[in-house]
Backbone as ProteinMPNN parsed JSONL, in Angstrom:
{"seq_chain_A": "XXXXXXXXXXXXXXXXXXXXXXXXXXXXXXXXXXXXXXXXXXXXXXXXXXXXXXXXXXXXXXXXXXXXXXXXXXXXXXXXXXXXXXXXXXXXXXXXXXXXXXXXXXXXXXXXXXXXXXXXXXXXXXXXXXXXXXXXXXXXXXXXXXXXXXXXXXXXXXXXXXXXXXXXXXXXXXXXXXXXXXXXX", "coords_chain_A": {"N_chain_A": [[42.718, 72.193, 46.21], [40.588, 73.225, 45.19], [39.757, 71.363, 43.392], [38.586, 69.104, 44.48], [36.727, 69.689, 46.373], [34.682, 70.967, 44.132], [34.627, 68.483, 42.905], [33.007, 67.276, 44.838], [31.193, 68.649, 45.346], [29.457, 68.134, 42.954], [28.825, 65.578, 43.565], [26.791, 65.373, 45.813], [25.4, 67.273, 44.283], [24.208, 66.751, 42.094], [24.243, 63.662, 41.134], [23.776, 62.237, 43.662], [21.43, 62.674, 43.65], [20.151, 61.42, 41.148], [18.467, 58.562, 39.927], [20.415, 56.658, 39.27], [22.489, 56.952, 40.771], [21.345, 57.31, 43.137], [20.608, 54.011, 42.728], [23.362, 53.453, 43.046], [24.259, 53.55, 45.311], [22.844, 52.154, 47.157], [23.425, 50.078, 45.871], [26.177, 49.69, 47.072], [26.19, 49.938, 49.754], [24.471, 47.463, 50.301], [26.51, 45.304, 49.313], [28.837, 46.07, 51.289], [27.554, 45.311, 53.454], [27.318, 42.661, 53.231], [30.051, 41.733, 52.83], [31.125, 42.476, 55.287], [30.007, 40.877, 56.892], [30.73, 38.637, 56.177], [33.604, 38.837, 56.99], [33.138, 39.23, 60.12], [32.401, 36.557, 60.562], [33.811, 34.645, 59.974], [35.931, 32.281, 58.276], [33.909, 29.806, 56.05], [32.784, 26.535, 56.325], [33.513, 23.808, 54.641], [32.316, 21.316, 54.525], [29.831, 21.582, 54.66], [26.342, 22.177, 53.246], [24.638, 22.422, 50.601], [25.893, 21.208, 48.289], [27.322, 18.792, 49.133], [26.856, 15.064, 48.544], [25.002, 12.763, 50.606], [26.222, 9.876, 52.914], [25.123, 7.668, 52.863], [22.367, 5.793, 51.006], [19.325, 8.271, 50.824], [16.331, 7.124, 52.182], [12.886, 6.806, 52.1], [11.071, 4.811, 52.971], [10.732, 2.132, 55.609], [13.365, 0.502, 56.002], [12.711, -2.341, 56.798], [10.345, -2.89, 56.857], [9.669, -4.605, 54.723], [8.551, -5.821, 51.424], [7.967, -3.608, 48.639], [6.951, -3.594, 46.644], [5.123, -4.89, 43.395], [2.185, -6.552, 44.149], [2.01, -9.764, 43.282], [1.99, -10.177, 40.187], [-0.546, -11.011, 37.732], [-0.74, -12.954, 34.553], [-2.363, -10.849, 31.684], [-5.794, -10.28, 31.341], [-7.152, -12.102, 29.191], [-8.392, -10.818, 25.962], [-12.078, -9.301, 25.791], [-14.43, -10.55, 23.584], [-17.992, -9.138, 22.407], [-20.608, -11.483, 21.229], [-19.959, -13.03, 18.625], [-19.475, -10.023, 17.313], [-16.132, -8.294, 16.04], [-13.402, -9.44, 16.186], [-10.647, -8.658, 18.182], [-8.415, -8.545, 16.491], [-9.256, -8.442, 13.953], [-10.765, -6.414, 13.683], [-8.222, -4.329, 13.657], [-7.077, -5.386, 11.892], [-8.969, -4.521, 9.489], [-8.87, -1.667, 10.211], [-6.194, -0.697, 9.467], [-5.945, -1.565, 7.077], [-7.894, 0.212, 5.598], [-6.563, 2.427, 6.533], [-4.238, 2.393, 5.392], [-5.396, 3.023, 2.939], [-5.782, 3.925, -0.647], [-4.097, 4.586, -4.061], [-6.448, 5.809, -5.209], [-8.035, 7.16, -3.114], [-10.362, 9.552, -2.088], [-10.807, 11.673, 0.425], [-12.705, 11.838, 1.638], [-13.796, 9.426, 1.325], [-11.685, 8.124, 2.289], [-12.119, 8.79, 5.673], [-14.963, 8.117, 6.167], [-14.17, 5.109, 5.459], [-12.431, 4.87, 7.669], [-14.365, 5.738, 9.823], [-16.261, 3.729, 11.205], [-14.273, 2.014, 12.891], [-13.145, 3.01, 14.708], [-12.517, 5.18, 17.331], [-14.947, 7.526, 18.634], [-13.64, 9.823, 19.956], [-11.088, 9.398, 18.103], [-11.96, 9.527, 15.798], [-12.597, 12.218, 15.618], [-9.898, 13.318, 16.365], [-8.631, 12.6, 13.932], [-10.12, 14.125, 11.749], [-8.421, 16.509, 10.672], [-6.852, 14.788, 8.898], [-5.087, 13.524, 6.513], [-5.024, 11.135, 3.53], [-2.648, 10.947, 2.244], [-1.287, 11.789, 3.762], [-0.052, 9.711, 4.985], [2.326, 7.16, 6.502], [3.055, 4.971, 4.902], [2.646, 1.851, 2.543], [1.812, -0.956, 2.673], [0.859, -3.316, 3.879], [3.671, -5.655, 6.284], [3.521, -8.349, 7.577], [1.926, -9.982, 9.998], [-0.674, -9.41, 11.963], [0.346, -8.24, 16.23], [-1.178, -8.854, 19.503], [-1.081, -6.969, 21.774], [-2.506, -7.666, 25.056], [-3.693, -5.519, 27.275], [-5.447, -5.173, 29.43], [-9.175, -6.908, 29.799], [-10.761, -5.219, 27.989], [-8.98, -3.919, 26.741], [-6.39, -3.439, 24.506], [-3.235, -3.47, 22.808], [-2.009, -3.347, 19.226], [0.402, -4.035, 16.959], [1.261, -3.424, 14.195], [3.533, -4.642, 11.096], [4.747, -2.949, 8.563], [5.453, -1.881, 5.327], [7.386, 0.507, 5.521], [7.867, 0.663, 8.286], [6.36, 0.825, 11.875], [3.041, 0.039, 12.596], [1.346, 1.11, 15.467], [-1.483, 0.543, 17.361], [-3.844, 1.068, 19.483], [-6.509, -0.299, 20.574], [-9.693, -0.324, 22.306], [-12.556, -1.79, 23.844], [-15.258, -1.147, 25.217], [-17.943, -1.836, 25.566], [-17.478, -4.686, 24.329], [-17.413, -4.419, 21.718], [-14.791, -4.007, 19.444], [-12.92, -1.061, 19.121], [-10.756, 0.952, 17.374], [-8.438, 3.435, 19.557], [-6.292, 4.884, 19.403], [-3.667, 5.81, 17.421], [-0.49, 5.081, 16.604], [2.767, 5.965, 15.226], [5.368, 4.01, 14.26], [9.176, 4.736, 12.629], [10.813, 3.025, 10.424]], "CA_chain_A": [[41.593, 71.931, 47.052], [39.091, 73.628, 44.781], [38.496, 70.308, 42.748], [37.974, 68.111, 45.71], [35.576, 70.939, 46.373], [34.031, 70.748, 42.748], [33.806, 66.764, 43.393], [31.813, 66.992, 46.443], [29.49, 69.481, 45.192], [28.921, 67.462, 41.928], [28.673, 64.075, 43.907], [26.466, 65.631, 46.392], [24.139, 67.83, 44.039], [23.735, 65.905, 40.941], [25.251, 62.221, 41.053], [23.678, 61.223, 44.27], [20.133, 62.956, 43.318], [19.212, 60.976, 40.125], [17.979, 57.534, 40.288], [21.729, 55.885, 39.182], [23.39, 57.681, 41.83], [21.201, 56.532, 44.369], [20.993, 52.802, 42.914], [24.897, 53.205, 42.83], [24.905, 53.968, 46.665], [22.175, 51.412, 47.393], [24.556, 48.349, 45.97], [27.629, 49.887, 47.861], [26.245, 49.468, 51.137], [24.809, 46.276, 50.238], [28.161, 44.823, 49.526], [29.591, 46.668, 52.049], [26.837, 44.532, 54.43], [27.591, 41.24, 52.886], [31.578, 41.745, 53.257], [32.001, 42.675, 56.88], [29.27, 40.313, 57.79], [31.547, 37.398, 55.905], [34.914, 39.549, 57.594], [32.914, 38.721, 61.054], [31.466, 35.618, 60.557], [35.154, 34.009, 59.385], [36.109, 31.117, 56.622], [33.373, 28.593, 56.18], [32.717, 25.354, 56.61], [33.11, 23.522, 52.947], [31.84, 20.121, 54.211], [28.282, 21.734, 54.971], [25.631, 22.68, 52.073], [23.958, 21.5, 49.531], [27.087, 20.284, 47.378], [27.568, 17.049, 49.499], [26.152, 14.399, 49.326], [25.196, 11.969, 51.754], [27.081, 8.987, 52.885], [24.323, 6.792, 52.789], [21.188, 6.412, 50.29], [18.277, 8.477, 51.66], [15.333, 5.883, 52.309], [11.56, 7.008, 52.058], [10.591, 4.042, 53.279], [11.146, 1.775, 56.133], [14.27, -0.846, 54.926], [12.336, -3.363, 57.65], [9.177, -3.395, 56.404], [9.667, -5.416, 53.324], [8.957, -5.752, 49.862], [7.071, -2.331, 48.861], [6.808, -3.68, 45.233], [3.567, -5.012, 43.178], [1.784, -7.867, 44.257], [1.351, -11.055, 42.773], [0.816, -9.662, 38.968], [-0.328, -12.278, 36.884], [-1.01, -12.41, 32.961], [-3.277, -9.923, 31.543], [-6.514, -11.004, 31.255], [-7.527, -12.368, 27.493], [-9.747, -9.929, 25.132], [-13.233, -10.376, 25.673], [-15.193, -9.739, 22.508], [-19.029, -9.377, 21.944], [-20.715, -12.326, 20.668], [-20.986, -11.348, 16.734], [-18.432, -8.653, 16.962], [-15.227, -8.487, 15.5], [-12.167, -9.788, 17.287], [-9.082, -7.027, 17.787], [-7.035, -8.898, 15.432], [-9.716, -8.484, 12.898], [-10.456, -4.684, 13.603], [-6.653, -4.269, 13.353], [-6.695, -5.387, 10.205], [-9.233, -4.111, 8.795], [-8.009, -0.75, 10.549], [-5.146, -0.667, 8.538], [-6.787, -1.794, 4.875], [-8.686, 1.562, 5.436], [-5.678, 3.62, 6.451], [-3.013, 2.692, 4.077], [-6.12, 3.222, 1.694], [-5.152, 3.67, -2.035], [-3.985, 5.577, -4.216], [-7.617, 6.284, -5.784], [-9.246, 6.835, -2.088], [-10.28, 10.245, -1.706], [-10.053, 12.414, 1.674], [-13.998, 11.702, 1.942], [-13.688, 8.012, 1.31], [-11.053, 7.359, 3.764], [-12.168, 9.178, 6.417], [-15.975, 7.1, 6.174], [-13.952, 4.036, 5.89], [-11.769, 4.624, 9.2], [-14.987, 5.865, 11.093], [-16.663, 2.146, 11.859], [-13.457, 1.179, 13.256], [-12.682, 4.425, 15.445], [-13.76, 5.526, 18.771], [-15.472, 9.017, 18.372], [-12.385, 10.662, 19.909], [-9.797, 9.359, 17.341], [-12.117, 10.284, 14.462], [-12.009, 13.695, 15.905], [-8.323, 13.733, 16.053], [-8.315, 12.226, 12.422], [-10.718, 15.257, 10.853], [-7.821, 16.787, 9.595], [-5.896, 14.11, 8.687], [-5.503, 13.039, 4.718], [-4.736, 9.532, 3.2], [-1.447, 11.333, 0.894], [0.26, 11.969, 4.906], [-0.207, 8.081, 5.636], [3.646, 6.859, 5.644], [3.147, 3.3, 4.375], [2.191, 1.491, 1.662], [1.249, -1.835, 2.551], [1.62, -4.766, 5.584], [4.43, -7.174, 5.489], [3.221, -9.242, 8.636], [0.319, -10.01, 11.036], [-1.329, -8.202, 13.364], [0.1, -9.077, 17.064], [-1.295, -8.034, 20.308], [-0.491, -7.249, 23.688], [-3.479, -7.428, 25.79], [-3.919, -4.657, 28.45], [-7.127, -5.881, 30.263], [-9.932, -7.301, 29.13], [-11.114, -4.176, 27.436], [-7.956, -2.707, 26.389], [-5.157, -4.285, 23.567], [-2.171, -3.033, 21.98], [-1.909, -4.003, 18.307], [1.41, -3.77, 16.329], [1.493, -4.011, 12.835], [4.62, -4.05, 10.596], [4.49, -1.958, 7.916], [6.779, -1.564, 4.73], [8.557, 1.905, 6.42], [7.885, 1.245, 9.625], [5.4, 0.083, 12.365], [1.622, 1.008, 13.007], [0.898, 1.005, 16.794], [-2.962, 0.641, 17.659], [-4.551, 0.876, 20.711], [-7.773, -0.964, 20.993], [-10.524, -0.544, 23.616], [-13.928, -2.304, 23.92], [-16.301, -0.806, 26.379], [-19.07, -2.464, 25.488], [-17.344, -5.482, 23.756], [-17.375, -4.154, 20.493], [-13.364, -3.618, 19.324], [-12.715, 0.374, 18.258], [-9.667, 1.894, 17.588], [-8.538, 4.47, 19.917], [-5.448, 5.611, 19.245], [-2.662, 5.452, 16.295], [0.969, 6.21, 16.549], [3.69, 5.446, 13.645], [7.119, 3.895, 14.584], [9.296, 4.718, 11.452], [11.93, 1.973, 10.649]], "C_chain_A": [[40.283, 72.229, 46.325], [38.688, 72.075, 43.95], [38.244, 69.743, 43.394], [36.714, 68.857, 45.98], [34.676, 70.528, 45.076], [33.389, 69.512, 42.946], [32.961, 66.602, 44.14], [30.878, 67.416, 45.969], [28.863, 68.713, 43.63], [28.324, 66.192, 42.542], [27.296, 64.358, 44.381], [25.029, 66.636, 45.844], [23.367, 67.289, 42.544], [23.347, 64.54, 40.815], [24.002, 61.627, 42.075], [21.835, 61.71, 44.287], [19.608, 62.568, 42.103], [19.355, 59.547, 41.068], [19.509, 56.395, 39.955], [22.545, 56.049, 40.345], [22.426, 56.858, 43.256], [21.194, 54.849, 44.844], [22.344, 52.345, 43.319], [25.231, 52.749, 44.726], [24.159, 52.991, 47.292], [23.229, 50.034, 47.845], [25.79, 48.353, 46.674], [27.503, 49.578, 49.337], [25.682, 48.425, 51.253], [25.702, 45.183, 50.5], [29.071, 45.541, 50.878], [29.146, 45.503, 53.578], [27.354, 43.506, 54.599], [29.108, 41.121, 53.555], [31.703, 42.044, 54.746], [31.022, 41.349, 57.515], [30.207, 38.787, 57.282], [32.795, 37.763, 56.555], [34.47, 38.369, 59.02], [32.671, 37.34, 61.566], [32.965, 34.048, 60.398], [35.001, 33.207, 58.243], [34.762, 29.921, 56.574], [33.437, 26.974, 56.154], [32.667, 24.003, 55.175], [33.085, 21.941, 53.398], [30.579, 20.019, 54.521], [27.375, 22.469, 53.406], [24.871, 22.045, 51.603], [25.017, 21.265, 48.537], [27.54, 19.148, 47.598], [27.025, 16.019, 49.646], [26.494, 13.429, 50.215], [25.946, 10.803, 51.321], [26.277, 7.864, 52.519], [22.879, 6.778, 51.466], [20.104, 6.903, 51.059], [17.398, 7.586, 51.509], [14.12, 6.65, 52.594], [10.841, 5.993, 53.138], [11.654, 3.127, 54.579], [11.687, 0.558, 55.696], [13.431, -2.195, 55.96], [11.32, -3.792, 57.333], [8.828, -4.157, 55.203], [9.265, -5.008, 52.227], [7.366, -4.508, 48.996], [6.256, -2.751, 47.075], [5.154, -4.471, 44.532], [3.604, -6.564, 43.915], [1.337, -8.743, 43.461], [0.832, -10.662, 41.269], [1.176, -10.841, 38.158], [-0.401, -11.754, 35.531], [-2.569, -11.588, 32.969], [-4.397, -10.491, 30.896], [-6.786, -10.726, 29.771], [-8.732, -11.335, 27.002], [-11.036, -10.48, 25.171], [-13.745, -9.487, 24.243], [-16.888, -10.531, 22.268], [-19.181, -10.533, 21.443], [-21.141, -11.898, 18.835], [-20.055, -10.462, 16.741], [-17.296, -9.125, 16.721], [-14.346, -8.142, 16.282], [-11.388, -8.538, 17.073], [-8.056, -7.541, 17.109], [-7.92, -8.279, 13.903], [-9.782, -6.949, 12.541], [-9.231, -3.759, 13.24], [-6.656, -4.352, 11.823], [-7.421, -4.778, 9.273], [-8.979, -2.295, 8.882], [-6.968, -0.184, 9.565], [-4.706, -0.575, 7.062], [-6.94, -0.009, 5.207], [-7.441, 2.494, 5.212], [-4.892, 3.88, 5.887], [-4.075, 3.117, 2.646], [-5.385, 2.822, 0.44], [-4.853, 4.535, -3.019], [-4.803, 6.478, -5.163], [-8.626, 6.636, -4.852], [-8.969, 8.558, -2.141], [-10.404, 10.782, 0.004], [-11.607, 11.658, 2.273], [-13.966, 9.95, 2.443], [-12.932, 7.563, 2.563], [-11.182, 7.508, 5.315], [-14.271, 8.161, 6.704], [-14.99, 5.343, 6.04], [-13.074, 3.538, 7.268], [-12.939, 4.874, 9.999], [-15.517, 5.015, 11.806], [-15.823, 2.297, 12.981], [-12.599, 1.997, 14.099], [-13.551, 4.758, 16.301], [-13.849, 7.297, 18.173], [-13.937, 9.782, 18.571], [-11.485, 10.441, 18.853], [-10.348, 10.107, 15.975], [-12.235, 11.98, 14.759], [-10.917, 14.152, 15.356], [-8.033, 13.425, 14.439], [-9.213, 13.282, 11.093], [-9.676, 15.749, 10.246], [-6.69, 16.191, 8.706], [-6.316, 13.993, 6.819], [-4.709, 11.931, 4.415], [-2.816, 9.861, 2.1], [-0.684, 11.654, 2.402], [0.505, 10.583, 5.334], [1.445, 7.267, 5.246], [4.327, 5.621, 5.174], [2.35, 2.994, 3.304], [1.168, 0.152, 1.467], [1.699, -2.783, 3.908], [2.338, -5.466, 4.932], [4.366, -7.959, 6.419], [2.108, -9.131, 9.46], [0.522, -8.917, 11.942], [-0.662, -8.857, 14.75], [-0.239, -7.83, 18.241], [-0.289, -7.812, 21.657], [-1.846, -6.823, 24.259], [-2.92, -7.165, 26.778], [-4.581, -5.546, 29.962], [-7.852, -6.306, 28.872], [-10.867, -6.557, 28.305], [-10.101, -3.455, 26.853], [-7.097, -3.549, 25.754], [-4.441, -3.474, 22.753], [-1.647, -4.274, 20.943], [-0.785, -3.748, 17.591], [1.131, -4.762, 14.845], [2.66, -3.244, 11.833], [4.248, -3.969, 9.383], [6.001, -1.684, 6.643], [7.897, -0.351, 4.781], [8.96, 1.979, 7.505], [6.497, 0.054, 10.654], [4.562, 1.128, 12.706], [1.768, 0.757, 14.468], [-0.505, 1.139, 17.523], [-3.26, 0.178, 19.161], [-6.033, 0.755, 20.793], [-8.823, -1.051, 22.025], [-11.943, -1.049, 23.001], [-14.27, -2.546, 24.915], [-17.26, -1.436, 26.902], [-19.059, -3.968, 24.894], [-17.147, -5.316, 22.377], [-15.678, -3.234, 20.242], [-13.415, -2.516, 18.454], [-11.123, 0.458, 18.611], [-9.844, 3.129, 18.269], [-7.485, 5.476, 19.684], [-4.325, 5.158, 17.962], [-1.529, 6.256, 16.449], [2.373, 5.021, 15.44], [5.161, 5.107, 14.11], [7.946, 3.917, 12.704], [10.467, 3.874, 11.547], [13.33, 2.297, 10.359]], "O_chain_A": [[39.189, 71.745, 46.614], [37.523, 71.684, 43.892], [37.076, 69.469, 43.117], [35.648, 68.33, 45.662], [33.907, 69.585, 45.262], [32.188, 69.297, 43.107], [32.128, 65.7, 44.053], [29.774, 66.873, 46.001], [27.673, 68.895, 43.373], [27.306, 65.748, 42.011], [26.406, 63.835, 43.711], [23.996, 66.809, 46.491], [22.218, 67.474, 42.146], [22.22, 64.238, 40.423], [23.267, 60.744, 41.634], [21.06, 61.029, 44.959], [18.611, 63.195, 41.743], [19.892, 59.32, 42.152], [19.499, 55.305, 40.526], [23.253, 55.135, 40.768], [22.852, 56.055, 44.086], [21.423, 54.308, 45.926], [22.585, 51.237, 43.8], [26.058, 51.982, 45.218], [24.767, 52.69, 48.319], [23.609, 49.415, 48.839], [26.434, 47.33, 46.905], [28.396, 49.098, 50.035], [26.029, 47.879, 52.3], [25.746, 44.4, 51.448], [30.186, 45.067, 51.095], [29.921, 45.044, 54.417], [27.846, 43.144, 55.667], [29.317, 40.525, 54.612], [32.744, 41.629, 55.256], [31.35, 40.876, 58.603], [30.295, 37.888, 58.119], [33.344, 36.694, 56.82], [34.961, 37.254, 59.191], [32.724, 37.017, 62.752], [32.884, 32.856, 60.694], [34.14, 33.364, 57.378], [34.958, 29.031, 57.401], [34.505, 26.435, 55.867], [31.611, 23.413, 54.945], [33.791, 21.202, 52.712], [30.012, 18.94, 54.69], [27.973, 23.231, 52.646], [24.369, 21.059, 52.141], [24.347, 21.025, 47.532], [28.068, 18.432, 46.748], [26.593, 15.754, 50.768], [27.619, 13.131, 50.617], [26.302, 10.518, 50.178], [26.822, 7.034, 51.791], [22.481, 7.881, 51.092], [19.749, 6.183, 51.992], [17.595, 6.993, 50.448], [14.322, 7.349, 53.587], [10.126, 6.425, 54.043], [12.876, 3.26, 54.644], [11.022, -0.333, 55.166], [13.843, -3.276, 55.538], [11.112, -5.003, 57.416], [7.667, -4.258, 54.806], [9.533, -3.855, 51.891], [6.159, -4.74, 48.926], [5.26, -2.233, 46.571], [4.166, -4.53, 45.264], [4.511, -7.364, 44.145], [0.26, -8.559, 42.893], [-0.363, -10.731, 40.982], [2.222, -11.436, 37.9], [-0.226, -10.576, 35.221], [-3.5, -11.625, 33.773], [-4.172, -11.195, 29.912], [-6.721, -9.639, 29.197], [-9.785, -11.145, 27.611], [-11.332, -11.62, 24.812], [-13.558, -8.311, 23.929], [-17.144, -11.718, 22.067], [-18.126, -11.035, 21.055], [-21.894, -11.168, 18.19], [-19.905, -10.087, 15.578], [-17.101, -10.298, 17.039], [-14.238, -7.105, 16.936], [-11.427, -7.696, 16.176], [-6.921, -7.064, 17.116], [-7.317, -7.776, 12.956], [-9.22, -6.348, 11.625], [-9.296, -2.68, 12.653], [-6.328, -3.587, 10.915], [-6.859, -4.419, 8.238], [-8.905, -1.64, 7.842], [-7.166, 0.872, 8.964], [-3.877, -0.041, 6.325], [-6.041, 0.805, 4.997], [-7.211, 3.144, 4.193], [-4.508, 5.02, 5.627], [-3.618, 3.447, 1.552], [-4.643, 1.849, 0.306], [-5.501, 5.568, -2.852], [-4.376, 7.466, -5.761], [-9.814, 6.598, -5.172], [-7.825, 9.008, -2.212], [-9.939, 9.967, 0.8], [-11.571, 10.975, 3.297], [-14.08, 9.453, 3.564], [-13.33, 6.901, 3.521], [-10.643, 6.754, 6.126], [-14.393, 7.608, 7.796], [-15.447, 4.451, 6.755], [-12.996, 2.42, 7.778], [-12.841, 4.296, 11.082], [-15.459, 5.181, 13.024], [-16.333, 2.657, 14.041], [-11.405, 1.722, 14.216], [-14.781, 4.738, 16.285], [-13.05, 7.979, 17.53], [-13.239, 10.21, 17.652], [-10.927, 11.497, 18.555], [-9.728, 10.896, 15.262], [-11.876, 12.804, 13.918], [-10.732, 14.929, 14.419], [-7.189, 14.087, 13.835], [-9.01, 13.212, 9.88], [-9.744, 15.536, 9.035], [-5.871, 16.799, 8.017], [-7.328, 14.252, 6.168], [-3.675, 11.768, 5.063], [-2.137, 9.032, 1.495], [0.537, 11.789, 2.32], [1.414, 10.42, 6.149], [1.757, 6.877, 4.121], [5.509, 5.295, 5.067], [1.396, 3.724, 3.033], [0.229, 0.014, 0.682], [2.694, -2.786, 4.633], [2.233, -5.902, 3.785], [5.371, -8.667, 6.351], [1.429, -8.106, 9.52], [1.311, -8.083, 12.387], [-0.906, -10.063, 14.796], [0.06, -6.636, 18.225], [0.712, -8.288, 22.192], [-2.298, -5.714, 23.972], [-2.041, -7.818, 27.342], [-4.226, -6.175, 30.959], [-7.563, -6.225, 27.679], [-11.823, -7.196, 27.864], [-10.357, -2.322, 26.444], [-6.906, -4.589, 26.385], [-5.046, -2.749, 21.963], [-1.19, -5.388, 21.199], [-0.955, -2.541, 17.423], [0.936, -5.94, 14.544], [2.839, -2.036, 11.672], [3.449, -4.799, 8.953], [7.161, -1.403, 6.945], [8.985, -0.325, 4.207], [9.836, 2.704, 7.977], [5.963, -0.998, 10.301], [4.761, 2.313, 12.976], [2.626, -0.114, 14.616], [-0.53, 2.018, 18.385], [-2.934, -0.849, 19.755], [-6.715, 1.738, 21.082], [-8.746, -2.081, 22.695], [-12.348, -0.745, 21.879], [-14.021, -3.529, 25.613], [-17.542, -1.65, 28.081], [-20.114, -4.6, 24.833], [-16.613, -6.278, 21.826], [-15.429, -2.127, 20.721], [-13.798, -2.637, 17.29], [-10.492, 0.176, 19.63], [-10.784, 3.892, 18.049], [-7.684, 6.689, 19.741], [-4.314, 3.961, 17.677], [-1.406, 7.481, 16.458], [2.587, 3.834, 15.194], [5.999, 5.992, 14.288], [7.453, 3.305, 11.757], [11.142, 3.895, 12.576], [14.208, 1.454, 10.542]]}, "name": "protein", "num_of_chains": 1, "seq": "XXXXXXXXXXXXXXXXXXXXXXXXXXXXXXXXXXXXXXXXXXXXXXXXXXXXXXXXXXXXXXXXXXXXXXXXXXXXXXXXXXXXXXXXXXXXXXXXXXXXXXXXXXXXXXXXXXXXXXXXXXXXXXXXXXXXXXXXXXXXXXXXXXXXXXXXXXXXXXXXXXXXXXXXXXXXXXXXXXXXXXXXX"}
């Protein structure tokens, strides 16, 4: 009897007076909660939850009201360009001269010959750029677009590694590059 004794008075003056002892006794009647309240509560229901889904597709929208989709989109209206200014096939190209540069263009040079032909933001993004990360050498086909709007054109040009991707805007009529992204082949 004395260690049952011993046990108690250890449980009771040590154990259940630090901070383990009382988390210990915390999670016991926790669980103790959970379990009788699932004892009482009986077996559940395993065709209710969130694990089933429905029988049907849910619908947002009313299936009666018809066709929710775009209207009527026609072709995208043709590039307008300034009178005097240089078309977005031409900017494109010359775009491209600049950026594959050469392999006598310094960092200075190429960065004055992309700025013309660059909206302020891109020559931003192109400050730290240098003509030795550029991953082509030369064009092996035309410029073609895809006109946006009449202010906006996507230019693709193929490229002996790969393709350039130019995005073209003219605000004012005058064709800048705005953006450049590299498909590699």
């Amino acid at each position: 009897m004395s260690a049952v004794r011993r046990a108690l008075e250890f449980l009771v003056t040590r154990a259940l007076r630090s901070r383990l002892g009382i988390a210990l006794v915390i999670a016991v009647v926790v669980f103790g909660i959970i379990g009788a309240a699932r004892l009482v509560a009986g077996p559940g229901d395993s065709t209710t939850g969130l694990s089933n889904r429905p029988s049907q597709p849910v619908t947002t929208v009313d299936p009666d009201e018809g066709d929710d989709g775009a209207i009527a989109t026609g072709p995208p209206a043709s590039p307008v360009t300034r009178p005097g200014a240089r078309t977005p096939e031409q900017t494109a190209d010359r775009f491209v001269t600049a950026w594959l540069g050469g392999p006598n263009v310094t960092v200075d040079q190429w960065h004055q010959g992309l700025r013309p032909l660059s909206t302020p933001a891109l020559t931003e993004k192109l400050a730290g750029a240098e003509p030795a990360g550029v991953p082509a050498e030369q064009v092996t086909g035309a410029v073609s677009l895809r006109p946006r709007t009449a202010t906006f054109v996507e230019a693709l040009v193929p490229l002996d590694t790969g393709r350039l991707r130019l995005e073209l805007v003219a605000p004012d009529g005058e064709w800048l590059v705005d953006a450049v992204d590299w498909e590699q082949a």
